[in-house]
XYZ file of C-alpha atoms in Angstrom:
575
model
C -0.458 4.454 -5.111
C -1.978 5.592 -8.144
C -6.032 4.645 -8.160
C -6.832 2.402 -10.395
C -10.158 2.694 -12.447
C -10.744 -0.361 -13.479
C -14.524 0.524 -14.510
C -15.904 2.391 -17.050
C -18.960 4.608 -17.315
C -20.818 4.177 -20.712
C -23.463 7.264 -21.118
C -26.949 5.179 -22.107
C -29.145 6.884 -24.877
C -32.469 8.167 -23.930
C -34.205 5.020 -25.755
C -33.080 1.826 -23.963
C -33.926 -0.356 -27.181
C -31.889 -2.255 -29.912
C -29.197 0.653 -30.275
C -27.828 0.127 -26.571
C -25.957 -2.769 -27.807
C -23.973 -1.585 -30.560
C -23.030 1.342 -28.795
C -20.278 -1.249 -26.682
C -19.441 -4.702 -28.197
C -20.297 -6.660 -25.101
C -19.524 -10.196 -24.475
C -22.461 -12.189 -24.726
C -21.880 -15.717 -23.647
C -24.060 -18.372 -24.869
C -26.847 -20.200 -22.986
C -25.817 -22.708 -20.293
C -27.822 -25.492 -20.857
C -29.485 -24.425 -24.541
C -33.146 -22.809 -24.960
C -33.426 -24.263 -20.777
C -31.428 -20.995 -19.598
C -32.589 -18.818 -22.444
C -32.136 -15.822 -19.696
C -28.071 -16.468 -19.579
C -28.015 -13.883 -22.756
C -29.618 -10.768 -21.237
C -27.449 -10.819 -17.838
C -24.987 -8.474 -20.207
C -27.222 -6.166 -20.679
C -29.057 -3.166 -18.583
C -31.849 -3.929 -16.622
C -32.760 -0.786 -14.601
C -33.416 2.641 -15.609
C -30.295 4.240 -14.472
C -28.422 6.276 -17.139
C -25.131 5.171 -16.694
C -23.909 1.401 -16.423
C -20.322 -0.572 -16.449
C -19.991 -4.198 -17.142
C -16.831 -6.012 -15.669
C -15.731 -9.497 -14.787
C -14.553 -11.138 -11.616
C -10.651 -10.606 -12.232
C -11.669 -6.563 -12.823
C -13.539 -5.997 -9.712
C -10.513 -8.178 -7.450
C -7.987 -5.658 -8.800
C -9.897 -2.782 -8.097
C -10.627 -4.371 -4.368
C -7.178 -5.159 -3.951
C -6.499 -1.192 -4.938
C -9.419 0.953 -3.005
C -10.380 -1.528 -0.272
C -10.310 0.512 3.130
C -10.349 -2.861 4.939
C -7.019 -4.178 2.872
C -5.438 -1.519 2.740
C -5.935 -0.758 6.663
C -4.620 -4.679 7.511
C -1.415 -3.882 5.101
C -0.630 -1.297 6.758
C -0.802 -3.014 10.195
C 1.299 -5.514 8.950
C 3.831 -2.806 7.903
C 3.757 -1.189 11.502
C 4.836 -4.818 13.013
C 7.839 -4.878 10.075
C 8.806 -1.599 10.884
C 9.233 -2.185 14.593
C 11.259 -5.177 13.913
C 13.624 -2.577 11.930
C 13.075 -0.402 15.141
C 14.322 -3.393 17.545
C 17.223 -4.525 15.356
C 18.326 -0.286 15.438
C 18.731 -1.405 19.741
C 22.274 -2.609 18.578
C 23.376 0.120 16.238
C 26.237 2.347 17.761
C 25.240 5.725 19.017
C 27.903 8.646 18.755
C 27.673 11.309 21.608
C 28.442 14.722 21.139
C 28.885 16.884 24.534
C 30.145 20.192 25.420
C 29.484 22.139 28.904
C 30.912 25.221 30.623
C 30.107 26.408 34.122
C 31.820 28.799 36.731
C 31.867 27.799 40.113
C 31.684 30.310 43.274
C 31.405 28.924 46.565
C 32.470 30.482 49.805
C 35.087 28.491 51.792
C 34.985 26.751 55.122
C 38.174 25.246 55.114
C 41.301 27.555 54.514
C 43.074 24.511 53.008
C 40.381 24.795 50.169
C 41.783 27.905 48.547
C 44.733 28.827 50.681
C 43.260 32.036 51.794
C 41.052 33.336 49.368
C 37.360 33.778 50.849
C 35.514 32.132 47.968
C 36.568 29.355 45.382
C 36.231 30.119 41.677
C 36.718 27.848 39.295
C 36.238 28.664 35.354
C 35.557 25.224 33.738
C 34.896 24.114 30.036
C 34.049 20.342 29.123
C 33.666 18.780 25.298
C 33.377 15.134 25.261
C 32.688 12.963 22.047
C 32.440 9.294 21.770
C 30.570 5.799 21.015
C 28.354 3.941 23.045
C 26.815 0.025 21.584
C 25.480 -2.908 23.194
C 26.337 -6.139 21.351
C 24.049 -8.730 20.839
C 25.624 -10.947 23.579
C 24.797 -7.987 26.194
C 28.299 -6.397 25.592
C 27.804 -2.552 26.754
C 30.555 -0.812 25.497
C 31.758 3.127 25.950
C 34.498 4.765 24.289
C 35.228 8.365 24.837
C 37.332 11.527 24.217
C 37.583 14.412 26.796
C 38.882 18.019 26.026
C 38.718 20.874 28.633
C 40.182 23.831 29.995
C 39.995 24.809 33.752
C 41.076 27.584 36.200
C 40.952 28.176 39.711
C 41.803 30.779 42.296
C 43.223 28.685 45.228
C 46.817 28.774 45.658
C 47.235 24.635 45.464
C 45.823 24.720 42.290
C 48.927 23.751 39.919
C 49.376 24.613 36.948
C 47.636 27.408 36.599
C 45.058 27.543 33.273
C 44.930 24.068 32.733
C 44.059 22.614 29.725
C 43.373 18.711 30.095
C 42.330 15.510 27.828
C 41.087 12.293 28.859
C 40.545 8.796 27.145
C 37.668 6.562 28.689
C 36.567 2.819 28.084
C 34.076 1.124 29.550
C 32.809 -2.376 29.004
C 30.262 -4.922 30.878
C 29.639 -8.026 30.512
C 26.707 -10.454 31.568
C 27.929 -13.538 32.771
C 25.870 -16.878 33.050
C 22.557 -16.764 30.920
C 21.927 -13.323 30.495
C 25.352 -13.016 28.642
C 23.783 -15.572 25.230
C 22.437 -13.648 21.968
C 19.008 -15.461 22.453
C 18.803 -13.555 25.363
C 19.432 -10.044 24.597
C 18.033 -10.630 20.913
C 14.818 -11.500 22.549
C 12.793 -8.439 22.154
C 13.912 -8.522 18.056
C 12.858 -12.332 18.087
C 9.917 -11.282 19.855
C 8.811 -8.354 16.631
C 10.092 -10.854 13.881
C 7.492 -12.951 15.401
C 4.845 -10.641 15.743
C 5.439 -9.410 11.912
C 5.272 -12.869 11.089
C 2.043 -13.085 13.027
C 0.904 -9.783 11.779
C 1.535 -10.915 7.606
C -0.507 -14.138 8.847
C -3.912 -12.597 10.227
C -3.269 -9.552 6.900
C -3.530 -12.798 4.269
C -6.591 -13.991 6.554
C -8.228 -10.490 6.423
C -7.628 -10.044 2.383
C -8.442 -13.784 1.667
C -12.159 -13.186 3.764
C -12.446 -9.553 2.127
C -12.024 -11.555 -1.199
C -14.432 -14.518 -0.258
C -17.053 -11.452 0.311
C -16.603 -10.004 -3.021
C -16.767 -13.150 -4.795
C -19.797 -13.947 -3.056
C -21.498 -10.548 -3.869
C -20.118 -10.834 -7.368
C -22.044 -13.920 -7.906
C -24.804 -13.037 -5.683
C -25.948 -9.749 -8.059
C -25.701 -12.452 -10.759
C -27.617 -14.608 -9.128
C -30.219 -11.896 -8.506
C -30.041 -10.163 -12.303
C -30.683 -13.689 -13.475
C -34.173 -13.929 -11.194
C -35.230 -10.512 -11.959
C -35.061 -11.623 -15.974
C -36.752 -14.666 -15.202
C -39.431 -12.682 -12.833
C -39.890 -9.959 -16.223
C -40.177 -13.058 -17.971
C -43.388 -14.787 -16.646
C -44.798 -11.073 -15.985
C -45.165 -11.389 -19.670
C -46.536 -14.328 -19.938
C -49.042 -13.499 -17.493
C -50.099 -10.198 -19.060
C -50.293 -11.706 -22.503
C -52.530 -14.864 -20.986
C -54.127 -11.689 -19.432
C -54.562 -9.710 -23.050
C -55.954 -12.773 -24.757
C -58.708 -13.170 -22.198
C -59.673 -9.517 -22.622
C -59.547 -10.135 -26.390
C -61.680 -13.260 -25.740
C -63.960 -11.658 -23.078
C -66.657 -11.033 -25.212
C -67.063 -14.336 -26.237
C -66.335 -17.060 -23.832
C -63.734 -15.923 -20.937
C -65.853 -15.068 -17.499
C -64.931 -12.748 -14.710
C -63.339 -15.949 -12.912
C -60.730 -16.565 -15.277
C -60.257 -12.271 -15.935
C -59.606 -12.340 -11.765
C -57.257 -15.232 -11.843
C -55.204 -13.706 -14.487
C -54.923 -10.275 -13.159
C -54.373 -11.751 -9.953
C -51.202 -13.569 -11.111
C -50.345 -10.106 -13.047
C -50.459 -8.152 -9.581
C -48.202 -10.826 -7.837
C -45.814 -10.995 -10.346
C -45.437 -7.503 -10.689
C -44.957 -7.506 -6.986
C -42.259 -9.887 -7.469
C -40.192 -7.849 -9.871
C -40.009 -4.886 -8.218
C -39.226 -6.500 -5.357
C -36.123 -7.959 -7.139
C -35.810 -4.565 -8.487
C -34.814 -3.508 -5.153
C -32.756 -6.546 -4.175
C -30.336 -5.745 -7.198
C -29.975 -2.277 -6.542
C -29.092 -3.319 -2.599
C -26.858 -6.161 -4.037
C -24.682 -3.074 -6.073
C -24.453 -1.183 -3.016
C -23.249 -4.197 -1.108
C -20.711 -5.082 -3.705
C -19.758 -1.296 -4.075
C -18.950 -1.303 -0.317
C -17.146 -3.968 -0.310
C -14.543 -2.858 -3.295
C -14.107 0.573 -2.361
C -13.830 2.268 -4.756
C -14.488 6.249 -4.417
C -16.302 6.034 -7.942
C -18.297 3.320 -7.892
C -19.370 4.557 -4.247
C -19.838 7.881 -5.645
C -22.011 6.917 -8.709
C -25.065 5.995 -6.095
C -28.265 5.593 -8.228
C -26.745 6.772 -11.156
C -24.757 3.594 -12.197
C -25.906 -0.076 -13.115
C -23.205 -2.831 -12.276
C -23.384 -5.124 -15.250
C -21.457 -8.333 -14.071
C -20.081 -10.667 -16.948
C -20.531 -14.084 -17.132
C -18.014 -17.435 -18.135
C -20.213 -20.409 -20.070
C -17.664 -22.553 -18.160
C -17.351 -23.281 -14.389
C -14.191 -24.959 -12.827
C -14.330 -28.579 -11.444
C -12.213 -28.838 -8.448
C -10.995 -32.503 -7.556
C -9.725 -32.658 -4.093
C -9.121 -35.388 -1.643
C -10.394 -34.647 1.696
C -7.179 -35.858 3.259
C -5.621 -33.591 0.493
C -7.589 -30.513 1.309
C -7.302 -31.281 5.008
C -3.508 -31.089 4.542
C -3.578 -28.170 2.956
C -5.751 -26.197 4.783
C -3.094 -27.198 8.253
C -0.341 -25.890 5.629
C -1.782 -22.789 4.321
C -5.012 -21.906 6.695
C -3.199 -18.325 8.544
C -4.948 -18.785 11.652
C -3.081 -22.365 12.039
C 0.016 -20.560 10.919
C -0.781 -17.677 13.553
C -1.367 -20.133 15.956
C 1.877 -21.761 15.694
C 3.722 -17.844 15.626
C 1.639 -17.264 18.837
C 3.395 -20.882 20.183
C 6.758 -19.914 19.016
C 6.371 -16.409 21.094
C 5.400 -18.938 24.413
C 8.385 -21.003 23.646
C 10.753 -17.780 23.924
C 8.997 -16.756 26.775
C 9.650 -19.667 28.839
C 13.552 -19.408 27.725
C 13.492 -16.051 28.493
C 12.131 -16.610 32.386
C 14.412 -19.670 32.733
C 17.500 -17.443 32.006
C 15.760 -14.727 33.971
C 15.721 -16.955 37.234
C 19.317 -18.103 36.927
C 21.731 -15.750 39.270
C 22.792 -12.051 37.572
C 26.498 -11.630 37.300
C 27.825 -9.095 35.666
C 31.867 -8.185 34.854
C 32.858 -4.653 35.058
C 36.328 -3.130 33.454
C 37.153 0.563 33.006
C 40.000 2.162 31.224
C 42.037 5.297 30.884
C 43.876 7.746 29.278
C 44.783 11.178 30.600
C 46.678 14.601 29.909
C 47.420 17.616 31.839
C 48.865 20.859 31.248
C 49.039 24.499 31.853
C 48.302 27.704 29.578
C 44.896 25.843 28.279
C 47.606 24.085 26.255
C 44.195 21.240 25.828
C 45.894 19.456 22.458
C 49.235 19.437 24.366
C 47.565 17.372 26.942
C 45.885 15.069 23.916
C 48.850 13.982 22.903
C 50.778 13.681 26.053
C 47.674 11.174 27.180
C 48.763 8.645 24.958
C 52.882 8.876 25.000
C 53.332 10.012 28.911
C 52.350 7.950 32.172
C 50.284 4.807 31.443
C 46.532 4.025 31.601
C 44.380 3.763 34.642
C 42.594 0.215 34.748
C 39.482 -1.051 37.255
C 37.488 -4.279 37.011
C 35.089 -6.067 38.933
C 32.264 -8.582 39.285
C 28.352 -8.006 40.295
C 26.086 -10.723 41.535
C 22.669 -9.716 42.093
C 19.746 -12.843 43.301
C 16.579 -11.957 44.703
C 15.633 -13.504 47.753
C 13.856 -16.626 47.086
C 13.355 -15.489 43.743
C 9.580 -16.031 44.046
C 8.672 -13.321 41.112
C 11.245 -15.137 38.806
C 9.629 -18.561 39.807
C 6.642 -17.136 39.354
C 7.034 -16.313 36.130
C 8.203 -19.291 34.558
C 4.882 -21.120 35.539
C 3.422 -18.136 33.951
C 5.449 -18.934 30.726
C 4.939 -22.118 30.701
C 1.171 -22.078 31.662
C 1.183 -19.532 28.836
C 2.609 -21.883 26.358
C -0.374 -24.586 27.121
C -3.131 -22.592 26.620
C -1.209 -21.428 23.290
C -0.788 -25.232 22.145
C -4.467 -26.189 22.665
C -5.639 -22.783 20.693
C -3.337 -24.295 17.647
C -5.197 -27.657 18.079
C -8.503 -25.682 18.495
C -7.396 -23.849 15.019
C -6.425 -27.374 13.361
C -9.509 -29.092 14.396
C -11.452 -25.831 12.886
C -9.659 -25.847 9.980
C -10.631 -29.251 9.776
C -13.963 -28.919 10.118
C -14.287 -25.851 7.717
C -12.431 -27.515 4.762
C -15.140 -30.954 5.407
C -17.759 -27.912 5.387
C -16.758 -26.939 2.474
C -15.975 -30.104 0.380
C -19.713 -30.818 1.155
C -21.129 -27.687 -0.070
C -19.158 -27.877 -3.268
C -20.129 -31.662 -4.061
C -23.868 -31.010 -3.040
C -23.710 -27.492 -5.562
C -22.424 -30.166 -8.171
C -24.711 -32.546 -7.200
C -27.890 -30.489 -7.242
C -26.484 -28.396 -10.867
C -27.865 -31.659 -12.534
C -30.608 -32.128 -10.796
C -31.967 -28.634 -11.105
C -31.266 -28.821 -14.355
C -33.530 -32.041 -14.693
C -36.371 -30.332 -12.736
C -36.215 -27.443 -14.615
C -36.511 -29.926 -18.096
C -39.793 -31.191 -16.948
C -41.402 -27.981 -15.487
C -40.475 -26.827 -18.751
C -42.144 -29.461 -20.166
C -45.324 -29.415 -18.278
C -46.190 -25.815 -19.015
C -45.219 -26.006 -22.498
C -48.238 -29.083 -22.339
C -50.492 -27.161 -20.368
C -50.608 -24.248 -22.761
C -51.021 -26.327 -25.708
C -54.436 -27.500 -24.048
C -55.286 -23.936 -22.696
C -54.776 -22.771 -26.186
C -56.648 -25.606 -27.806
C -59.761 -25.245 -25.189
C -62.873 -23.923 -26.066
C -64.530 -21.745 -23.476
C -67.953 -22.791 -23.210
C -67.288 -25.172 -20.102
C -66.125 -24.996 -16.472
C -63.196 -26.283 -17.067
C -61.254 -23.843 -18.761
C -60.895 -21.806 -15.583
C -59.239 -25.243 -14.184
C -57.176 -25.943 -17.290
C -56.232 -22.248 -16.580
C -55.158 -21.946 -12.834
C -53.107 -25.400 -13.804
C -51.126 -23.680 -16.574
C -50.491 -20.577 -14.340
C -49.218 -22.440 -11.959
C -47.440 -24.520 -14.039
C -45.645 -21.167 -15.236
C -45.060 -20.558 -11.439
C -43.419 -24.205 -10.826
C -41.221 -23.771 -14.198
C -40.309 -19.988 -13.003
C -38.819 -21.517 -9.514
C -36.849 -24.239 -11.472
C -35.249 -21.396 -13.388
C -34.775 -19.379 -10.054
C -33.318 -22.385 -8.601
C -31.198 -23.589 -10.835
C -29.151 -20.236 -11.889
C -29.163 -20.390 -7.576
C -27.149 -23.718 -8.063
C -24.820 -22.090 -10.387
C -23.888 -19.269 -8.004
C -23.732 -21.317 -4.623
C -22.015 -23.977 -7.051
C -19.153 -21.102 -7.953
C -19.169 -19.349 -4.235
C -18.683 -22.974 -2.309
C -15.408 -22.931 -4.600
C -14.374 -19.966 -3.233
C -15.604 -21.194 0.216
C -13.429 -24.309 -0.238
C -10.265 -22.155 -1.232
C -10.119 -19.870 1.542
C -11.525 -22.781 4.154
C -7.957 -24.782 2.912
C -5.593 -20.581 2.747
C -5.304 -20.972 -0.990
C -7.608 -18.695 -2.247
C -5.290 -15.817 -2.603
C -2.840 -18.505 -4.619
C -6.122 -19.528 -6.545
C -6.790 -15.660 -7.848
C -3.093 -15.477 -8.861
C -2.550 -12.584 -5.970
C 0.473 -12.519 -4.129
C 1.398 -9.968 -1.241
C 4.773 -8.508 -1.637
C 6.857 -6.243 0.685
C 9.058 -3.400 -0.375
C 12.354 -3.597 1.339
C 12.535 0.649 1.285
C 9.705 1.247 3.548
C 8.089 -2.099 4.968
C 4.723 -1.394 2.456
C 2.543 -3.748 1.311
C 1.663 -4.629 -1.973
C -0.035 -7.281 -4.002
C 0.662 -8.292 -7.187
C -1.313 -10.009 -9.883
C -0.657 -11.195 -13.517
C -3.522 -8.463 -14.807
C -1.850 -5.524 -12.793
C 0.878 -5.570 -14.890
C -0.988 -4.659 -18.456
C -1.606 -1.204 -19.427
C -4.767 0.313 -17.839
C -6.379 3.167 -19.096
C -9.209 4.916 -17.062
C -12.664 5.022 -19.557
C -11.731 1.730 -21.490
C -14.149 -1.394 -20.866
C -11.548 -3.523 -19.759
C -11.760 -7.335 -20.596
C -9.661 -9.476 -18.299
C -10.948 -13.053 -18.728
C -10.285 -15.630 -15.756
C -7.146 -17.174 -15.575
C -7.485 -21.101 -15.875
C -5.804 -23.001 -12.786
C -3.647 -25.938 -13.368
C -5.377 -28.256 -11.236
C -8.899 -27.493 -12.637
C -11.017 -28.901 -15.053
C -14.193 -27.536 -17.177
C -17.185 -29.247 -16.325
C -19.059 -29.629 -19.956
C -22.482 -28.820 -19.964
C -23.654 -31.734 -21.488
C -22.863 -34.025 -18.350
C -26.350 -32.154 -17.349
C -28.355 -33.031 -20.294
């Protein structure tokens, strides 16, 4: 499969400044909730000192986990293994054509003068070539058709004719009677691998829908965490310009109380940044591991991951009974479950038949040829125009004694097929429970969007009040230092509202992920659809966006898809 690079590496300049952004005509979404989330803007652009960096969107960084993923690509081909061995199961009833040829010389020494006719020792010259067809039906049919040619010579004196050449016609067929003699039967190890691909395509789509749940979530997560470090850069600089007007004023009216306060905040802030400093880079790594991709692996500390943002974020209206439905529908371990129940169910057919009586019909047919002079095609044709054929039938009956092991393992079957029932009701009532889960977390994200954004409203109100009166202040009384420590951590308070309400956004996004995957239509919700090739039993997954032209060092813009079912939440339902 040819690698796809979905990301490209843009070479920064040596000055980081105004000309980094006409180098690449980013996509620059607008502000979320106005001049509240003024930091929405600079997410798009680089925020480390790393001289290389790629911005992408969600859809981008799917495909290219869908492509390099070690972890997808190892479950697809797992699933291809159990599809191949159904192939190899089915091949049980193909017909297999035997080719044989021997020669031998025999040279014995005689005990019984009748054996030769006087002659010490018995040689025989002998030459065998046999060809034919062997198949078992799918009702237990054994059949056996074949064609014998040879030549053979002997020194005894009853040996007539002399240099014989001889041909012989065999069939062979047997037939189980009773149970064992039904296609359910002797189809049941195929059943048994179409079950277990089945099984095996269920826990794959489980495997890829968690892999994509984890990208998502570290997609959104190194958003979530770009968007703190700009707000953490942000009130450093308000801090060290509070800080540069006191040393202005510290001639005149600022005392070493206020100077410590303010450098104070100024240390802890910086502490705070490069703390987030190193959660981002950690975050890339995360999300660069999880992809797999051999180039963004490679890049290490070279590369900044630039993740884009949409302005809009999808309302999902669900029922729970709805979503509780659908997760029973969709969810693969319920599916798996049932698969697992189906292979119980054929086991207890299987040991019922198995403890029924064996009987078995046996019939055997000939043709034959002799003559002399090694005159072998003489003797083909005379096998089918001289004499008659040679016929032989008969019946077998087999029982075990008390048939305890038989007995035995029915109960096991069926014992088997309980504990396989109450791990699909274990997997419903999980599914269940998962999908409630998850309609909470996605109702509270909603919930707490608007309220964060109401918190953040007044913090931002309070400090903007607060530094009106620092600035207005005189400094000739004690309580400037108060008005001060109020407005810093008024600047604090408004810096956590911003922190937590781009948090809201994320969790808001992730818990719709959550809720996707928690119902098995999250693969369905990201347009990706597994396909298998008929040729070789290989996975594949398709998606609308692998079909356009890719080229490798292109910034590639491949917007979100909208879904049917959703709707755009408007910002102003905040305001």
């Amino acid at each position: 499969m040819q690698v796809l690079v979905a990301l490209a590496f843009v070479a920064l300049s040596t000055d980081r400044g105004g000309s980094l952004a006409d180098e690449v005509d980013l996509i620059v979404p607008e502000s979320d909730d106005g001049s509240l989330a003024w930091w929405t803007p600079e997410t798009t652009k680089p925020l480390l000192d790393r001289p290389q960096w790629v911005a992408f969107d969600l859809q981008t960084i799917l495909l290219d986990t869908l492509i390099n993923s070690p972890r997808i690509q190892g479950v697809s081909r797992q699933t291809s293994i159990a599809l191949e061995r159904i192939v190899q199961q089915d091949a049980a009833f193909d017909p297999n054509v035997l080719l044989e040829s021997r020669g031998g010389r025999k040279n014995d020494p005689v005990g019984n003068v009748l054996t030769t006719g006087g002659p010490p020792r018995l040689l025989e010259d002998s030459f065998t070539a046999r060809a034919g067809v062997e198949q078992t039906g799918r009702r237990g049919t054994a059949m056996n058709l074949s064609q014998e040619l040879g030549t053979l010579n002997s020194n005894s004196q009853f040996f007539s004719p002399n240099n014989q050449g001889n041909a012989r016609l065999n069939l062979s067929l047997t037939q189980p009677l009773l149970g064992r003699g039904g296609q359910v039967y002797n189809e049941r190890l195929l059943t048994q691998a179409r079950i277990d691909g089945r099984l095996s395509w269920q826990e794959m789509r489980g495997e890829v829908e968690q892999q994509i749940a984890d990208v998502v979530s570290a997609y959104w997560q190194l958003y979530e965490l770009r968007c703190h470090l700009i707000q953490a850069r942000g009130l450093l600089e308000q801090s060290r310009a509070i800080e540069t007007v006191l040393l202005a004023r510290q001639e005149f009216d600022v005392g070493n109380i206020e100077m410590a306060k303010a450098r104070g905040r100024v240390a802890k802030r910086l502490d705070r940044v490069v703390q987030l400093q190193a959660e981002v880079k950690k975050q890339q790594v995360r999300l660069a591991r999880l992809v797999g991709s051999d180039e963004l692996i490679g890049a290490g500390d070279t590369l900044e991951l630039i993740p884009k943002t949409s302005v809009a974020f999808p309302k999902i209206q669900f029922e729970l009974r709805e979503a509780v439905l659908q997760g029973v529908e969709n969810r693969p371990e319920v599916r798996a479950a049932a698969m697992a129940m189906e292979s119980a169910a054929l086991s207890i057919h299987v040991t019922r038949t198995e403890l029924v009586p064996e009987l078995t019909a046996v019939i055997d047919g000939y043709l034959a040829g002799l003559n002399g002079q090694y005159g072998v095609f003489n003797s083909f044709a005379d096998q089918f125009s001289t004499g008659g054929p040679g016929l032989s039938g008969g019946l077998r009956y087999d029982l075990p004694y008390g048939r305890r092991a038989a007995r035995s393992r029915v109960r096991e079957a069926n014992h088997r097929y309980q504990q396989k029932s109450q791990e699909l009701r274990e997997a419903i009532q999980l599914t269940r429970a998962e999908v409630e889960i998850a309609m909470v977390n996605v109702n509270t994200s909603l919930d707490q969007r608007a309220t964060k954004s109401k918190v953040l409203e007044t913090a931002s109100e309070e400090e903007t009040i607060l530094t009106m009166r620092w600035e207005m202040m005189a400094g000739d009384g004690g309580n400037v230092g108060v008005v001060l420590e109020n407005l810093l951590d008024a600047q604090q308070r408004r810096s956590e509202a911003e922190r937590e309400f781009s948090s809201s956004q994320s969790q808001y996004l992730t818990s719709i992920v959550e809720l996707q995957r928690a119902m098995g239509t999250l693969l369905r919700y990201e347009n990706i659809e597994p396909i298998q090739t008929p040729c070789d039993n290989t996975i594949e997954f398709t998606h609308p966006h692998l079909s356009m032209p890719l080229e490798g060092l292109n910034v590639i813009d491949s917007p979100s898809l909208p879904r049917p079912d959703d709707q755009m939440i408007d910002e102003e339902e905040f305001q």
